[in-house]
Amino acid sequence: MATEKMTSLLSNIAYGASPLDTITQKNPDDIVITLAIRTPMCRYQTGSLSDTPLDALVLKILEQVRLRSSLDPALVEDICLGNVRDGQAAQFGRAAALTAGFPNTTAACRVNRFCSSGLAATQNIANEIAAGSIDIGIAVGAESLSTPNTRLDRPFVDEIMNANQDARDCMQEMGQTSENVAKDFGISRQKQDAFALVSNNRAEAAQRAGWFDDEIVPITTHKDGKKIVVDRDEIRYGTTYERLSKLSPAFPEHGDRSTAGNSSQITDGAAAVLLMKRSKALELGQPIVAKYVGTAIAGVPPRIMGIGPVFAIPKLLSRYNLSLQRDIDVVEINEAFASMAVYCKDKLEIDWSKLNPRGGAIALGHPVGCTGARQIVTGLSECRRRGVKVLLTRNGRSLREKPGHNCADCPPIPHYWFSGGILVEDFHSRHGKTLEDSNDFGPCMSGMPDSVEPMQE
């Protein structure tokens, strides 16, 4: 198959096809997404999903995949669950799949690439299909941050701690790496608060306009012993620059630029993506949502791991000879911390209108194992709404928790691995205005002092 792809690529070059033409071509062996859905993102401990543990989250999202795809569940050969914090995730995923109506002939596994886990699950399923190991698979990203989990509560062994500085830096607390990025690259508190304001305002505007509706599947669950239906993200409304600027530093022992307001909201949630070859989708009458093009992985020093997109994105784009400014329509990168997001946006010169147009993890939240898959779902929905084609997603961090501290109250830190993926939206069910044209979208920089300009649209 690799030979066939190279032959096709060389043929396209010979006939003058652009790199964009090449990746948007439709071929029988394309890996395609036929369904991309997610639960609402709900607040940690007090939110609507706080009494819904990981196994229940996975069960709920897999039930929706089976029902909404109308696919014979016996045709699904593997389910890969991306999850970070739960050591029993593999067992939970398998049991949830069986309960959701998938037979025992459907295999299941768990992948933990930290905050890239949802994206890694998608990559794993796509690679299995490309290799001929399976024909159809489901990638799931899910995390219940409200559920207590085992934490890293001791240093690494002396052999590791004494090896080199990078190894020792793996013990850095969450938040410390955000402050490292802010200090090393001159990302001011004002720039971070400005970015956070945009994320919150965009998410609020998108929810008011109903743009999340085709992403989210309502979930029936229980909260405080009562049966409820959860169908909306739990977004903070009315965020202003003044309110953000008054928040105290979250990690004062490491710096004064990261706060609860410019770091990712802590949430629970799940997302799922159904994949198969284009030929199989056509054979089964499955709607083709997008074509999976490829992914790239890059690593950076642990103490500044939040800058991963600066390396992963160019690596991925160069493989396909694509330009971020010319060829990419929507970019979804994670907002674990505004310091990381601001640096990556500026360094990569990402067009502000393309970046996280519905807000990101600062506003929607960051259920660590879910976010990579959630970005796929959100980004593809935005591509449909805009009537554009090419989505670039980027995610990657790990979770390191401070011994003796309730770190579920703090945002997760970036860590080792960074991965990015390109997907081509395959059909346009809706066309609409850009976010900036929406009447529901108020002034992006509401209440911002005139001296702060870096995030103006």
Tab-separated table of C-alpha atoms in Angstrom:
chain	number	residue	atom	x	y	z
A	1	MET	CA	0.000	0.000	0.000
A	2	ALA	CA	2.897	2.366	0.743
A	3	THR	CA	4.184	1.782	-2.803
A	4	GLU	CA	0.751	2.595	-4.226
A	5	LYS	CA	0.610	5.838	-2.240
A	6	MET	CA	4.082	6.858	-3.412
A	7	THR	CA	3.131	6.091	-7.017
A	8	SER	CA	-0.003	8.195	-6.638
A	9	LEU	CA	1.995	11.044	-5.097
A	10	LEU	CA	4.590	11.001	-7.869
A	11	SER	CA	1.811	10.906	-10.456
A	12	ASN	CA	0.185	13.956	-8.919
A	13	ILE	CA	3.479	15.815	-8.903
A	14	ALA	CA	4.050	14.906	-12.525
A	15	TYR	CA	0.662	16.298	-13.524
A	16	GLY	CA	1.136	19.474	-11.510
A	17	ALA	CA	-1.275	18.721	-8.669
A	18	SER	CA	-0.750	20.870	-5.591
A	19	PRO	CA	-0.006	19.279	-2.210
A	20	LEU	CA	-3.491	20.308	-1.112
A	21	ASP	CA	-4.999	18.601	-4.158
A	22	THR	CA	-3.064	15.482	-3.252
A	23	ILE	CA	-4.337	15.145	0.306
A	24	THR	CA	-7.918	16.011	-0.658
A	25	GLN	CA	-8.149	13.371	-3.369
A	26	LYS	CA	-10.579	10.536	-2.678
A	27	ASN	CA	-9.197	7.006	-2.988
A	28	PRO	CA	-10.660	3.626	-1.961
A	29	ASP	CA	-7.845	3.017	0.548
A	30	ASP	CA	-8.298	6.332	2.363
A	31	ILE	CA	-8.806	5.977	6.104
A	32	VAL	CA	-12.013	7.874	6.813
A	33	ILE	CA	-14.048	8.963	9.809
A	34	THR	CA	-17.723	8.105	9.547
A	35	LEU	CA	-18.851	9.366	12.950
A	36	ALA	CA	-17.343	11.862	15.409
A	37	ILE	CA	-19.242	12.634	18.614
A	38	ARG	CA	-18.635	13.710	22.180
A	39	THR	CA	-20.314	14.136	25.519
A	40	PRO	CA	-20.669	17.563	27.077
A	41	MET	CA	-17.603	18.791	28.968
A	42	CYS	CA	-18.721	19.131	32.603
A	43	ARG	CA	-17.044	20.680	35.615
A	44	TYR	CA	-14.935	18.722	38.044
A	45	GLN	CA	-16.655	17.556	41.259
A	46	THR	CA	-19.657	19.903	41.021
A	47	GLY	CA	-20.581	19.273	37.386
A	48	SER	CA	-23.249	17.117	35.803
A	49	LEU	CA	-20.841	14.234	35.065
A	50	SER	CA	-19.010	14.265	38.400
A	51	ASP	CA	-20.891	11.145	39.570
A	52	THR	CA	-20.261	9.365	36.250
A	53	PRO	CA	-16.998	7.378	36.560
A	54	LEU	CA	-14.781	6.331	33.670
A	55	ASP	CA	-16.477	3.013	32.897
A	56	ALA	CA	-19.863	4.740	32.757
A	57	LEU	CA	-18.506	7.523	30.518
A	58	VAL	CA	-17.076	4.990	28.066
A	59	LEU	CA	-20.291	2.967	28.153
A	60	LYS	CA	-22.388	6.048	27.367
A	61	ILE	CA	-20.273	7.202	24.430
A	62	LEU	CA	-19.987	3.692	22.930
A	63	GLU	CA	-23.750	3.213	23.171
A	64	GLN	CA	-24.155	6.400	21.167
A	65	VAL	CA	-21.639	5.248	18.543
A	66	ARG	CA	-23.569	2.018	18.055
A	67	LEU	CA	-26.959	3.724	17.912
A	68	ARG	CA	-26.011	6.693	15.739
A	69	SER	CA	-23.906	4.772	13.232
A	70	SER	CA	-26.530	2.033	12.710
A	71	LEU	CA	-23.512	-0.190	12.089
A	72	ASP	CA	-23.621	-3.884	12.906
A	73	PRO	CA	-21.484	-3.921	16.090
A	74	ALA	CA	-20.057	-7.300	15.099
A	75	LEU	CA	-18.182	-5.519	12.284
A	76	VAL	CA	-16.155	-3.448	14.756
A	77	GLU	CA	-12.900	-5.319	15.346
A	78	ASP	CA	-11.097	-3.098	17.839
A	79	ILE	CA	-11.849	-0.295	20.281
A	80	CYS	CA	-8.939	1.779	21.575
A	81	LEU	CA	-9.523	3.859	24.702
A	82	GLY	CA	-7.294	6.852	25.354
A	83	ASN	CA	-7.118	7.531	29.088
A	84	VAL	CA	-4.505	8.955	31.443
A	85	ARG	CA	-5.328	8.656	35.107
A	86	ASP	CA	-7.088	5.349	35.646
A	87	GLY	CA	-4.967	2.228	36.017
A	88	GLN	CA	-8.019	0.055	35.353
A	89	ALA	CA	-8.931	1.787	32.099
A	90	ALA	CA	-8.268	-1.299	29.964
A	91	GLN	CA	-10.708	-3.389	32.003
A	92	PHE	CA	-13.257	-0.579	32.134
A	93	GLY	CA	-13.082	-0.074	28.372
A	94	ARG	CA	-13.550	-3.746	27.575
A	95	ALA	CA	-16.463	-4.171	29.985
A	96	ALA	CA	-18.107	-0.976	28.735
A	97	ALA	CA	-17.828	-2.136	25.117
A	98	LEU	CA	-19.471	-5.469	25.901
A	99	THR	CA	-22.265	-3.743	27.811
A	100	ALA	CA	-22.766	-1.194	25.014
A	101	GLY	CA	-23.713	-3.988	22.626
A	102	PHE	CA	-20.413	-4.933	21.019
A	103	PRO	CA	-19.739	-8.696	20.931
A	104	ASN	CA	-16.829	-10.442	22.598
A	105	THR	CA	-15.228	-10.724	19.157
A	106	THR	CA	-14.609	-6.965	19.303
A	107	ALA	CA	-11.193	-6.473	20.886
A	108	ALA	CA	-10.367	-3.582	23.198
A	109	CYS	CA	-7.213	-1.871	24.424
A	110	ARG	CA	-6.099	1.215	26.298
A	111	VAL	CA	-3.446	3.754	25.281
A	112	ASN	CA	-1.895	6.348	27.566
A	113	ARG	CA	0.060	9.032	25.752
A	114	PHE	CA	-0.919	11.429	28.494
A	115	CYS	CA	-2.943	14.375	27.161
A	116	SER	CA	-2.535	13.155	23.589
A	117	SER	CA	-4.278	9.897	24.510
A	118	GLY	CA	-7.477	10.588	22.564
A	119	LEU	CA	-5.484	11.534	19.487
A	120	ALA	CA	-3.155	8.560	19.996
A	121	ALA	CA	-6.169	6.237	20.135
A	122	THR	CA	-7.302	7.641	16.781
A	123	GLN	CA	-3.828	7.179	15.350
A	124	ASN	CA	-3.673	3.596	16.626
A	125	ILE	CA	-6.982	2.629	15.030
A	126	ALA	CA	-6.039	4.348	11.755
A	127	ASN	CA	-2.693	2.541	11.690
A	128	GLU	CA	-4.376	-0.815	12.356
A	129	ILE	CA	-6.722	-0.238	9.431
A	130	ALA	CA	-3.896	0.905	7.149
A	131	ALA	CA	-1.847	-2.176	8.063
A	132	GLY	CA	-4.750	-4.520	7.363
A	133	SER	CA	-5.004	-5.674	10.975
A	134	ILE	CA	-8.649	-4.596	11.143
A	135	ASP	CA	-11.272	-3.153	8.818
A	136	ILE	CA	-13.283	-1.078	11.298
A	137	GLY	CA	-12.380	0.399	14.674
A	138	ILE	CA	-13.437	2.972	17.236
A	139	ALA	CA	-11.146	5.448	18.976
A	140	VAL	CA	-12.339	6.782	22.320
A	141	GLY	CA	-10.880	9.459	24.555
A	142	ALA	CA	-12.336	9.655	28.062
A	143	GLU	CA	-11.436	10.994	31.478
A	144	SER	CA	-13.221	11.327	34.799
A	145	LEU	CA	-11.129	13.848	36.690
A	146	SER	CA	-13.769	13.870	39.432
A	147	THR	CA	-12.890	10.256	40.240
A	148	PRO	CA	-9.965	9.831	42.688
A	149	ASN	CA	-6.953	8.099	41.148
A	150	THR	CA	-3.508	6.896	42.127
A	151	ARG	CA	-0.974	9.719	41.930
A	152	LEU	CA	2.751	9.978	41.444
A	153	ASP	CA	3.642	10.392	45.112
A	154	ARG	CA	7.346	9.589	45.222
A	155	PRO	CA	10.474	10.655	43.343
A	156	PHE	CA	11.930	8.411	40.680
A	157	VAL	CA	14.649	6.005	41.795
A	158	ASP	CA	18.099	7.475	42.359
A	159	GLU	CA	19.442	5.907	39.178
A	160	ILE	CA	16.990	8.039	37.195
A	161	MET	CA	17.143	11.172	39.342
A	162	ASN	CA	20.943	11.222	39.155
A	163	ALA	CA	21.110	10.531	35.426
A	164	ASN	CA	20.648	13.988	33.896
A	165	GLN	CA	18.711	17.212	34.251
A	166	ASP	CA	15.973	16.221	31.801
A	167	ALA	CA	15.262	13.123	33.867
A	168	ARG	CA	15.010	15.194	37.048
A	169	ASP	CA	12.768	17.696	35.280
A	170	CYS	CA	10.196	14.945	34.784
A	171	MET	CA	9.347	15.459	38.461
A	172	GLN	CA	8.380	19.099	37.979
A	173	GLU	CA	4.959	19.985	39.306
A	174	MET	CA	2.043	20.966	37.148
A	175	GLY	CA	2.067	24.669	36.595
A	176	GLN	CA	5.819	24.904	36.983
A	177	THR	CA	6.305	24.099	33.310
A	178	SER	CA	3.796	26.778	32.358
A	179	GLU	CA	5.778	29.308	34.344
A	180	ASN	CA	8.985	28.042	32.712
A	181	VAL	CA	7.528	28.670	29.249
A	182	ALA	CA	6.283	32.106	30.278
A	183	LYS	CA	9.682	33.115	31.684
A	184	ASP	CA	11.861	31.568	28.967
A	185	PHE	CA	9.887	33.078	26.083
A	186	GLY	CA	8.621	36.298	27.616
A	187	ILE	CA	4.908	35.478	27.698
A	188	SER	CA	3.429	38.126	29.967
A	189	ARG	CA	0.517	37.703	32.350
A	190	GLN	CA	-1.368	40.255	30.236
A	191	LYS	CA	-0.967	38.203	27.059
A	192	GLN	CA	-2.113	35.066	28.844
A	193	ASP	CA	-5.193	36.742	30.291
A	194	ALA	CA	-5.982	38.194	26.871
A	195	PHE	CA	-5.811	34.753	25.300
A	196	ALA	CA	-7.981	33.276	28.046
A	197	LEU	CA	-10.586	35.970	27.483
A	198	VAL	CA	-10.804	35.121	23.798
A	199	SER	CA	-11.176	31.404	24.540
A	200	ASN	CA	-14.009	32.019	26.998
A	201	ASN	CA	-15.798	34.550	24.812
A	202	ARG	CA	-15.588	32.313	21.757
A	203	ALA	CA	-16.944	29.298	23.616
A	204	GLU	CA	-19.793	31.349	25.071
A	205	ALA	CA	-20.671	32.748	21.650
A	206	ALA	CA	-20.497	29.311	20.017
A	207	GLN	CA	-22.788	27.812	22.639
A	208	ARG	CA	-25.288	30.661	22.338
A	209	ALA	CA	-25.318	30.182	18.560
A	210	GLY	CA	-25.871	26.420	18.858
A	211	TRP	CA	-22.645	25.499	17.095
A	212	PHE	CA	-21.823	22.729	19.558
A	213	ASP	CA	-25.161	21.007	19.014
A	214	ASP	CA	-24.022	18.658	16.233
A	215	GLU	CA	-20.917	17.646	18.219
A	216	ILE	CA	-22.625	16.711	21.455
A	217	VAL	CA	-24.708	13.625	22.174
A	218	PRO	CA	-27.009	13.975	25.201
A	219	ILE	CA	-26.047	11.639	28.039
A	220	THR	CA	-28.514	10.146	30.513
A	221	THR	CA	-26.798	9.610	33.852
A	222	HIS	CA	-27.196	10.210	37.583
A	223	LYS	CA	-26.150	13.135	39.760
A	224	ASP	CA	-26.687	13.191	43.524
A	225	GLY	CA	-28.911	10.128	43.185
A	226	LYS	CA	-31.188	11.704	40.579
A	227	LYS	CA	-31.522	10.764	36.923
A	228	ILE	CA	-30.530	13.624	34.620
A	229	VAL	CA	-29.914	14.311	30.937
A	230	VAL	CA	-26.700	16.212	30.199
A	231	ASP	CA	-26.612	18.006	26.858
A	232	ARG	CA	-24.545	21.200	27.291
A	233	ASP	CA	-20.952	22.091	28.048
A	234	GLU	CA	-20.555	23.788	31.408
A	235	ILE	CA	-18.951	27.014	30.214
A	236	ARG	CA	-18.293	30.121	32.290
A	237	TYR	CA	-20.343	33.029	30.950
A	238	GLY	CA	-19.530	36.701	31.303
A	239	THR	CA	-15.745	36.473	31.535
A	240	THR	CA	-14.029	39.864	31.402
A	241	TYR	CA	-10.432	40.958	31.282
A	242	GLU	CA	-10.849	42.807	34.574
A	243	ARG	CA	-11.960	39.660	36.368
A	244	LEU	CA	-9.125	37.620	34.890
A	245	SER	CA	-6.542	40.244	35.806
A	246	LYS	CA	-7.569	40.197	39.479
A	247	LEU	CA	-6.954	36.460	39.972
A	248	SER	CA	-4.021	35.416	42.124
A	249	PRO	CA	-1.187	33.300	40.689
A	250	ALA	CA	-1.965	29.591	40.860
A	251	PHE	CA	1.654	28.525	41.387
A	252	PRO	CA	3.320	31.360	43.334
A	253	GLU	CA	6.280	29.192	44.300
A	254	HIS	CA	7.203	29.001	40.597
A	255	GLY	CA	5.994	32.301	39.149
A	256	ASP	CA	3.186	34.806	38.956
A	257	ARG	CA	1.817	34.508	35.407
A	258	SER	CA	-0.385	31.382	35.430
A	259	THR	CA	-3.771	31.593	37.159
A	260	ALA	CA	-6.939	29.544	37.400
A	261	GLY	CA	-8.373	31.882	34.766
A	262	ASN	CA	-5.689	31.453	32.101
A	263	SER	CA	-5.225	27.708	32.652
A	264	SER	CA	-7.477	24.906	31.451
A	265	GLN	CA	-10.721	24.267	33.264
A	266	ILE	CA	-10.868	20.852	34.978
A	267	THR	CA	-13.676	18.758	33.505
A	268	ASP	CA	-15.054	15.276	32.865
A	269	GLY	CA	-15.950	14.053	29.389
A	270	ALA	CA	-15.575	11.588	26.529
A	271	ALA	CA	-15.368	11.618	22.736
A	272	ALA	CA	-15.374	8.905	20.074
A	273	VAL	CA	-14.396	8.542	16.426
A	274	LEU	CA	-15.454	5.673	14.122
A	275	LEU	CA	-12.914	4.806	11.404
A	276	MET	CA	-12.704	2.525	8.371
A	277	LYS	CA	-11.478	2.609	4.774
A	278	ARG	CA	-13.421	4.672	2.259
A	279	SER	CA	-14.218	1.549	0.269
A	280	LYS	CA	-15.687	-0.102	3.370
A	281	ALA	CA	-17.730	2.984	4.226
A	282	LEU	CA	-19.202	3.073	0.730
A	283	GLU	CA	-19.918	-0.656	0.862
A	284	LEU	CA	-21.789	-0.272	4.156
A	285	GLY	CA	-23.528	2.978	3.280
A	286	GLN	CA	-21.799	4.873	6.088
A	287	PRO	CA	-21.618	8.683	5.784
A	288	ILE	CA	-18.045	9.872	5.286
A	289	VAL	CA	-17.274	12.777	7.596
A	290	ALA	CA	-13.553	13.207	7.002
A	291	LYS	CA	-10.396	11.657	5.609
A	292	TYR	CA	-7.585	10.924	8.056
A	293	VAL	CA	-4.358	12.092	6.409
A	294	GLY	CA	-1.613	11.531	8.971
A	295	THR	CA	0.026	12.353	12.288
A	296	ALA	CA	3.455	13.329	13.558
A	297	ILE	CA	5.069	13.037	16.980
A	298	ALA	CA	7.838	15.200	18.435
A	299	GLY	CA	9.447	15.601	21.833
A	300	VAL	CA	10.867	18.621	23.670
A	301	PRO	CA	12.684	19.166	26.988
A	302	PRO	CA	10.379	18.230	29.883
A	303	ARG	CA	10.668	21.600	31.624
A	304	ILE	CA	9.187	23.448	28.609
A	305	MET	CA	7.076	20.671	27.132
A	306	GLY	CA	4.193	23.047	26.426
A	307	ILE	CA	5.904	24.279	23.269
A	308	GLY	CA	5.472	20.921	21.534
A	309	PRO	CA	3.276	22.229	18.682
A	310	VAL	CA	6.167	24.380	17.483
A	311	PHE	CA	7.961	21.151	16.553
A	312	ALA	CA	5.158	18.673	15.837
A	313	ILE	CA	3.191	20.886	13.460
A	314	PRO	CA	6.035	21.771	11.042
A	315	LYS	CA	7.160	18.141	11.086
A	316	LEU	CA	3.705	17.018	10.028
A	317	LEU	CA	3.152	19.731	7.431
A	318	SER	CA	6.551	19.179	5.815
A	319	ARG	CA	5.713	15.527	5.245
A	320	TYR	CA	2.892	16.590	2.940
A	321	ASN	CA	4.533	19.806	1.686
A	322	LEU	CA	1.701	21.872	3.154
A	323	SER	CA	1.678	25.466	4.363
A	324	LEU	CA	0.033	26.293	7.680
A	325	GLN	CA	-0.959	29.725	6.429
A	326	ARG	CA	-2.075	28.710	2.925
A	327	ASP	CA	-3.497	25.193	3.193
A	328	ILE	CA	-4.910	24.727	6.704
A	329	ASP	CA	-8.427	26.020	7.382
A	330	VAL	CA	-8.966	25.269	11.083
A	331	VAL	CA	-6.338	24.656	13.778
A	332	GLU	CA	-7.201	23.021	17.114
A	333	ILE	CA	-4.386	23.125	19.670
A	334	ASN	CA	-4.725	22.401	23.343
A	335	GLU	CA	-4.934	25.200	25.876
A	336	ALA	CA	-3.595	23.461	28.964
A	337	PHE	CA	-2.059	26.836	29.792
A	338	ALA	CA	-2.313	30.157	28.002
A	339	SER	CA	1.479	30.501	28.182
A	340	MET	CA	1.862	27.506	25.880
A	341	ALA	CA	-0.954	28.507	23.546
A	342	VAL	CA	0.238	32.109	23.169
A	343	TYR	CA	3.811	31.042	22.437
A	344	CYS	CA	2.749	28.451	19.866
A	345	LYS	CA	0.357	30.839	18.139
A	346	ASP	CA	3.001	33.545	17.859
A	347	LYS	CA	5.899	31.259	16.931
A	348	LEU	CA	3.925	29.404	14.258
A	349	GLU	CA	2.189	32.594	13.082
A	350	ILE	CA	-1.215	30.937	13.205
A	351	ASP	CA	-4.009	33.052	11.765
A	352	TRP	CA	-6.109	34.027	14.770
A	353	SER	CA	-9.364	33.419	12.882
A	354	LYS	CA	-8.361	29.764	12.336
A	355	LEU	CA	-7.180	28.948	15.859
A	356	ASN	CA	-9.634	27.283	18.254
A	357	PRO	CA	-12.569	29.217	16.770
A	358	ARG	CA	-15.009	27.804	19.337
A	359	GLY	CA	-12.655	28.263	22.260
A	360	GLY	CA	-10.388	25.631	23.725
A	361	ALA	CA	-9.536	23.890	26.971
A	362	ILE	CA	-9.361	27.131	28.955
A	363	ALA	CA	-13.088	27.575	28.336
A	364	LEU	CA	-14.369	24.073	27.576
A	365	GLY	CA	-12.120	22.184	29.947
A	366	HIS	CA	-9.436	19.553	29.618
A	367	PRO	CA	-10.428	15.978	30.525
A	368	VAL	CA	-6.888	14.887	29.815
A	369	GLY	CA	-7.458	11.589	27.982
A	370	CYS	CA	-10.426	13.002	26.091
A	371	THR	CA	-9.110	16.283	24.718
A	372	GLY	CA	-7.296	14.945	21.644
A	373	ALA	CA	-10.443	13.179	20.433
A	374	ARG	CA	-12.620	16.135	21.441
A	375	GLN	CA	-10.523	18.428	19.265
A	376	ILE	CA	-11.195	16.186	16.262
A	377	VAL	CA	-14.938	16.294	16.887
A	378	THR	CA	-15.012	20.056	17.445
A	379	GLY	CA	-12.696	20.874	14.568
A	380	LEU	CA	-14.619	18.801	12.036
A	381	SER	CA	-17.880	20.375	13.138
A	382	GLU	CA	-16.367	23.821	12.623
A	383	CYS	CA	-15.091	22.821	9.177
A	384	ARG	CA	-18.619	21.814	8.204
A	385	ARG	CA	-20.056	25.051	9.510
A	386	ARG	CA	-17.518	27.164	7.641
A	387	GLY	CA	-17.667	25.087	4.484
A	388	VAL	CA	-13.904	24.469	4.534
A	389	LYS	CA	-11.834	21.330	4.266
A	390	VAL	CA	-8.575	20.931	6.187
A	391	LEU	CA	-8.319	20.529	9.977
A	392	LEU	CA	-5.040	20.390	11.890
A	393	THR	CA	-5.165	19.168	15.486
A	394	ARG	CA	-2.345	19.189	18.005
A	395	ASN	CA	-2.200	17.865	21.524
A	396	GLY	CA	0.226	16.485	24.034
A	397	ARG	CA	1.138	16.626	27.659
A	398	SER	CA	1.322	14.364	30.677
A	399	LEU	CA	-0.001	14.514	34.192
A	400	ARG	CA	2.367	15.089	37.101
A	401	GLU	CA	0.832	15.720	40.467
A	402	LYS	CA	2.370	17.335	43.519
A	403	PRO	CA	2.799	14.916	46.450
A	404	GLY	CA	0.451	15.688	49.308
A	405	HIS	CA	-1.556	18.209	47.303
A	406	ASN	CA	-5.060	17.887	45.865
A	407	CYS	CA	-3.896	18.448	42.338
A	408	ALA	CA	-7.297	17.787	40.869
A	409	ASP	CA	-7.860	21.411	41.880
A	410	CYS	CA	-5.025	22.460	39.569
A	411	PRO	CA	-4.652	22.218	35.801
A	412	PRO	CA	-2.544	19.409	34.306
A	413	ILE	CA	0.941	20.087	33.016
A	414	PRO	CA	2.407	19.397	29.609
A	415	HIS	CA	5.059	16.681	29.513
A	416	TYR	CA	6.817	14.475	27.003
A	417	TRP	CA	5.044	13.661	23.813
A	418	PHE	CA	3.365	15.814	21.239
A	419	SER	CA	1.371	14.627	18.311
A	420	GLY	CA	-0.491	16.355	15.546
A	421	GLY	CA	-2.956	15.138	12.967
A	422	ILE	CA	-4.386	16.333	9.657
A	423	LEU	CA	-7.951	15.512	8.672
A	424	VAL	CA	-9.787	16.550	5.514
A	425	GLU	CA	-13.485	17.323	5.919
A	426	ASP	CA	-15.279	15.220	3.337
A	427	PHE	CA	-18.681	16.804	2.935
A	428	HIS	CA	-20.264	20.121	3.775
A	429	SER	CA	-23.675	19.713	5.357
A	430	ARG	CA	-23.860	23.340	6.421
A	431	HIS	CA	-22.331	26.637	5.493
A	432	GLY	CA	-22.293	29.678	7.732
A	433	LYS	CA	-20.570	32.782	8.905
A	434	THR	CA	-17.261	32.846	10.659
A	435	LEU	CA	-17.304	33.396	14.390
A	436	GLU	CA	-16.275	37.003	13.977
A	437	ASP	CA	-19.350	37.634	11.773
A	438	SER	CA	-21.829	36.208	14.289
A	439	ASN	CA	-24.243	38.643	15.867
A	440	ASP	CA	-24.002	36.548	19.038
A	441	PHE	CA	-20.285	37.212	19.395
A	442	GLY	CA	-19.571	40.224	21.549
A	443	PRO	CA	-16.359	42.230	21.644
A	444	CYS	CA	-13.595	39.663	21.925
A	445	MET	CA	-11.461	41.837	24.124
A	446	SER	CA	-14.265	43.064	26.359
A	447	GLY	CA	-12.883	45.415	28.972
A	448	MET	CA	-9.263	45.046	27.907
A	449	PRO	CA	-7.002	48.036	28.494
A	450	ASP	CA	-5.778	49.750	25.336
A	451	SER	CA	-2.167	48.895	26.158
A	452	VAL	CA	-2.777	45.163	25.683
A	453	GLU	CA	-2.956	44.367	21.980
A	454	PRO	CA	-1.443	40.964	21.150
A	455	MET	CA	-4.710	39.049	20.811
A	456	GLN	CA	-6.834	41.577	18.958
A	457	GLU	CA	-8.731	40.091	16.042
